[in-house]
Amino acid sequence: MRYLLVFLALIPLVFDPAADLPYEPPKVFLITSGIFFSLLVVGVLFLIKDQNFSRRDGSVAWHHLDAAVLVYGLTLVISTFLSRDFWSSFFGSEERMIGLYYYLALFALYFFVRRTASENDWKFFLRTTTFVAALGSLYAIMQWFNLDLPSLKHAFPLYGQTGPTRAFSTFGHPNFLGAYLAMVLPFAVYQFFSDSNQRWRIAALVTSVLTLGAILLTYSRGAWLAALAALLWVWFLSKPHPRRWYVERLVPIFLGGCALLAVLVVLRPMIQDLRSAAVYRVVSTVDWQRGSTLARVNEWKFALPYLLERPIFGYGFDTYYDVAILREKDPRESSPDFQGADPSVADRLHNIFLDIAWASGFVGLIAFLALLISAGRTAIERGRSELLRPWIVTVTASLAAYLVGNLFSFDFSLSGLWFFLLLAGLRARPPV
């Protein structure tokens, strides 16, 4: 198990600059291949009755979280068989490759990790992740300073016309990089405070700083909010406090957030036309009448009638593109970084809940919500222990980053992988 987790932790660094699609397909291929190969090895060891795979203890007993994962998986299987395009739903689009086949690998990974992962396995996974996140963040920062590999120059050409290129590292898209780093950030903080090796604690501190810097340079508003949510989650829940403590801190944070939004709204007319990608991304957060924010709103409005046409099991994975090409782009959806409206056509809805409803209907959405509720129950049950609390808070902070970031985006290879690893982590013993 240790080798598989370390292998999966290294996946973010993988890309193929010679390929037409250098980022997502290689990652998906390695993730699925690694999982299924590991299952094959485990099957062989089980057949020869290797004692390392004997039952460990009660921690691997059947749990309501396992049932919730299984039910969600069954809804995805049914929705794929009833989808408008079975093969597209099963294998995913050529660009994404995230169809039922990929999710079946992740479901298998969840139960595999739950069954066999030890504290030391998780420790090696976190240490490898710290190393990978630091490298990925450093490369992203170098990109922002226009220091990039020649073969990847202009790999993300829609940005950087009015300022430095949005950092995307080895992910191919700034939003993907930001989402991944926001999920990793709580674990870097956890490792800084809990790792028994001082060198790794220093490495975790360096990774935290680099990660925060890279998140800022992605100009991804979803990643900014996700990282903020994760850090606030860790700060508020790492230790139990009296109710008054939470009120004294939540009220100023809420009022400060409202004041910041008010300032942005007031200043928007004066700075919205500045030829700066960074300023545009910040100001457009409160501008629902133009830019990518308007594009998302229009996209959601456009998709809603189609969702109601197939409300039970939806359309299947990666089938939205065929409908999205029918939407007429509003000229106000333009960005200062390219002329006219965004020329890209979304192949998935930029909201995880709507995206799940599209792929698997409201049955799948209900199953997903039930899974989140079960995860919350598990966190509350285990978080009561003083020994387990820091680990559970870290895992749930990463889950919070996943959900907050995906309110404006959708699953990709690594976010899906991490989601199921985090679910397994809720029942894991804390790394030593």
Short mmCIF file of N, CA and C in Angstrom, two decimals, residues 291-348:
data_model
loop_
_atom_site.label_atom_id
_atom_site.label_comp_id
_atom_site.label_asym_id
_atom_site.label_seq_id
_atom_site.Cartn_x
_atom_site.Cartn_y
_atom_site.Cartn_z
N GLY A 291 -17.70 38.96 -17.88
CA GLY A 291 -16.58 38.08 -17.61
C GLY A 291 -16.98 36.65 -17.31
N SER A 292 -16.04 35.91 -16.72
CA SER A 292 -16.25 34.49 -16.47
C SER A 292 -17.32 34.23 -15.42
N THR A 293 -17.55 35.19 -14.53
CA THR A 293 -18.63 35.04 -13.56
C THR A 293 -19.97 35.02 -14.28
N LEU A 294 -20.16 35.96 -15.21
CA LEU A 294 -21.38 35.97 -16.02
C LEU A 294 -21.48 34.69 -16.85
N ALA A 295 -20.35 34.23 -17.38
CA ALA A 295 -20.35 33.01 -18.19
C ALA A 295 -20.87 31.82 -17.39
N ARG A 296 -20.46 31.72 -16.13
CA ARG A 296 -20.94 30.62 -15.30
C ARG A 296 -22.43 30.74 -15.02
N VAL A 297 -22.88 31.95 -14.71
CA VAL A 297 -24.31 32.14 -14.45
C VAL A 297 -25.13 31.78 -15.68
N ASN A 298 -24.70 32.25 -16.84
CA ASN A 298 -25.42 31.93 -18.08
C ASN A 298 -25.40 30.44 -18.37
N GLU A 299 -24.28 29.81 -18.06
CA GLU A 299 -24.16 28.36 -18.27
C GLU A 299 -25.14 27.61 -17.39
N TRP A 300 -25.24 27.99 -16.13
CA TRP A 300 -26.16 27.31 -15.21
C TRP A 300 -27.61 27.51 -15.65
N LYS A 301 -27.95 28.73 -16.04
CA LYS A 301 -29.31 29.00 -16.51
C LYS A 301 -29.63 28.18 -17.76
N PHE A 302 -28.65 28.08 -18.65
CA PHE A 302 -28.85 27.34 -19.89
C PHE A 302 -29.06 25.85 -19.63
N ALA A 303 -28.33 25.29 -18.67
CA ALA A 303 -28.37 23.85 -18.42
C ALA A 303 -29.59 23.40 -17.63
N LEU A 304 -30.17 24.29 -16.83
CA LEU A 304 -31.25 23.89 -15.93
C LEU A 304 -32.43 23.24 -16.65
N PRO A 305 -32.95 23.80 -17.75
CA PRO A 305 -34.07 23.12 -18.43
C PRO A 305 -33.69 21.72 -18.92
N TYR A 306 -32.45 21.53 -19.35
CA TYR A 306 -32.01 20.20 -19.79
C TYR A 306 -31.94 19.23 -18.61
N LEU A 307 -31.54 19.73 -17.45
CA LEU A 307 -31.50 18.88 -16.27
C LEU A 307 -32.89 18.36 -15.91
N LEU A 308 -33.88 19.20 -16.09
CA LEU A 308 -35.25 18.82 -15.75
C LEU A 308 -35.84 17.85 -16.76
N GLU A 309 -35.24 17.74 -17.93
CA GLU A 309 -35.73 16.79 -18.93
C GLU A 309 -35.35 15.36 -18.58
N ARG A 310 -34.21 15.17 -17.91
CA ARG A 310 -33.77 13.84 -17.49
C ARG A 310 -33.39 13.91 -16.01
N PRO A 311 -34.37 14.06 -15.13
CA PRO A 311 -34.06 14.36 -13.73
C PRO A 311 -33.64 13.15 -12.89
N ILE A 312 -33.95 11.94 -13.32
CA ILE A 312 -33.74 10.79 -12.44
C ILE A 312 -32.28 10.33 -12.44
N PHE A 313 -31.78 9.88 -13.60
CA PHE A 313 -30.40 9.40 -13.67
C PHE A 313 -29.53 10.23 -14.60
N GLY A 314 -30.01 11.35 -15.08
CA GLY A 314 -29.19 12.28 -15.83
C GLY A 314 -28.75 11.79 -17.20
N TYR A 315 -27.69 12.42 -17.70
CA TYR A 315 -27.22 12.18 -19.07
C TYR A 315 -25.96 11.32 -19.14
N GLY A 316 -25.25 11.13 -18.03
CA GLY A 316 -23.99 10.41 -18.05
C GLY A 316 -22.80 11.36 -18.06
N PHE A 317 -21.63 10.83 -17.75
CA PHE A 317 -20.41 11.63 -17.71
C PHE A 317 -20.05 12.17 -19.09
N ASP A 318 -19.49 13.36 -19.08
CA ASP A 318 -18.90 13.98 -20.28
C ASP A 318 -19.84 13.99 -21.48
N THR A 319 -21.11 14.27 -21.23
CA THR A 319 -22.08 14.40 -22.31
C THR A 319 -22.60 15.83 -22.43
N TYR A 320 -22.12 16.72 -21.56
CA TYR A 320 -22.62 18.09 -21.58
C TYR A 320 -22.13 18.87 -22.79
N TYR A 321 -20.97 18.50 -23.32
CA TYR A 321 -20.39 19.25 -24.43
C TYR A 321 -21.35 19.33 -25.62
N ASP A 322 -22.02 18.22 -25.93
CA ASP A 322 -22.92 18.20 -27.08
C ASP A 322 -24.07 19.20 -26.94
N VAL A 323 -24.41 19.52 -25.72
CA VAL A 323 -25.46 20.51 -25.46
C VAL A 323 -24.85 21.90 -25.34
N ALA A 324 -23.67 21.99 -24.72
CA ALA A 324 -23.04 23.29 -24.48
C ALA A 324 -22.75 24.04 -25.77
N ILE A 325 -22.46 23.31 -26.85
CA ILE A 325 -22.14 23.99 -28.11
C ILE A 325 -23.34 24.73 -28.68
N LEU A 326 -24.54 24.46 -28.15
CA LEU A 326 -25.74 25.14 -28.63
C LEU A 326 -25.93 26.50 -27.96
N ARG A 327 -25.20 26.75 -26.88
CA ARG A 327 -25.38 28.01 -26.15
C ARG A 327 -24.69 29.15 -26.88
N GLU A 328 -25.40 30.23 -27.09
CA GLU A 328 -24.82 31.43 -27.70
C GLU A 328 -24.12 32.25 -26.62
N LYS A 329 -22.86 32.58 -26.89
CA LYS A 329 -22.08 33.33 -25.92
C LYS A 329 -22.48 34.80 -25.91
N ASP A 330 -22.63 35.32 -24.71
CA ASP A 330 -22.88 36.75 -24.52
C ASP A 330 -21.56 37.50 -24.70
N PRO A 331 -21.51 38.54 -25.52
CA PRO A 331 -20.25 39.30 -25.69
C PRO A 331 -19.69 39.83 -24.38
N ARG A 332 -20.55 40.02 -23.38
CA ARG A 332 -20.08 40.54 -22.10
C ARG A 332 -19.27 39.50 -21.31
N GLU A 333 -19.25 38.25 -21.80
CA GLU A 333 -18.46 37.22 -21.15
C GLU A 333 -16.97 37.34 -21.47
N SER A 334 -16.59 38.38 -22.18
CA SER A 334 -15.20 38.53 -22.61
C SER A 334 -14.29 38.83 -21.43
N SER A 335 -13.02 38.56 -21.63
CA SER A 335 -11.97 38.84 -20.66
C SER A 335 -10.96 39.76 -21.33
N PRO A 336 -10.26 40.59 -20.57
CA PRO A 336 -9.24 41.44 -21.19
C PRO A 336 -8.08 40.65 -21.79
N ASP A 337 -8.04 39.34 -21.52
CA ASP A 337 -6.94 38.53 -22.04
C ASP A 337 -7.21 37.91 -23.40
N PHE A 338 -8.42 38.10 -23.93
CA PHE A 338 -8.67 37.67 -25.31
C PHE A 338 -9.83 38.47 -25.86
N GLN A 339 -9.89 38.54 -27.16
CA GLN A 339 -10.91 39.34 -27.82
C GLN A 339 -12.22 38.56 -27.90
N GLY A 340 -13.32 39.26 -27.66
CA GLY A 340 -14.63 38.62 -27.76
C GLY A 340 -14.92 37.75 -26.56
N ALA A 341 -16.03 37.03 -26.63
CA ALA A 341 -16.41 36.13 -25.55
C ALA A 341 -15.45 34.95 -25.49
N ASP A 342 -15.39 34.32 -24.34
CA ASP A 342 -14.53 33.15 -24.16
C ASP A 342 -14.84 32.13 -25.25
N PRO A 343 -13.84 31.81 -26.10
CA PRO A 343 -14.12 30.91 -27.21
C PRO A 343 -14.26 29.45 -26.81
N SER A 344 -13.88 29.11 -25.61
CA SER A 344 -13.94 27.71 -25.19
C SER A 344 -15.39 27.30 -24.95
N VAL A 345 -15.64 26.02 -25.11
CA VAL A 345 -16.96 25.45 -24.83
C VAL A 345 -16.80 24.50 -23.65
N ALA A 346 -17.54 24.76 -22.58
CA ALA A 346 -17.40 23.93 -21.38
C ALA A 346 -17.92 22.53 -21.66
N ASP A 347 -17.13 21.52 -21.29
CA ASP A 347 -17.60 20.15 -21.43
C ASP A 347 -18.16 19.62 -20.12
N ARG A 348 -18.09 20.45 -19.08
CA ARG A 348 -18.72 20.11 -17.81
C ARG A 348 -19.24 21.39 -17.18
#
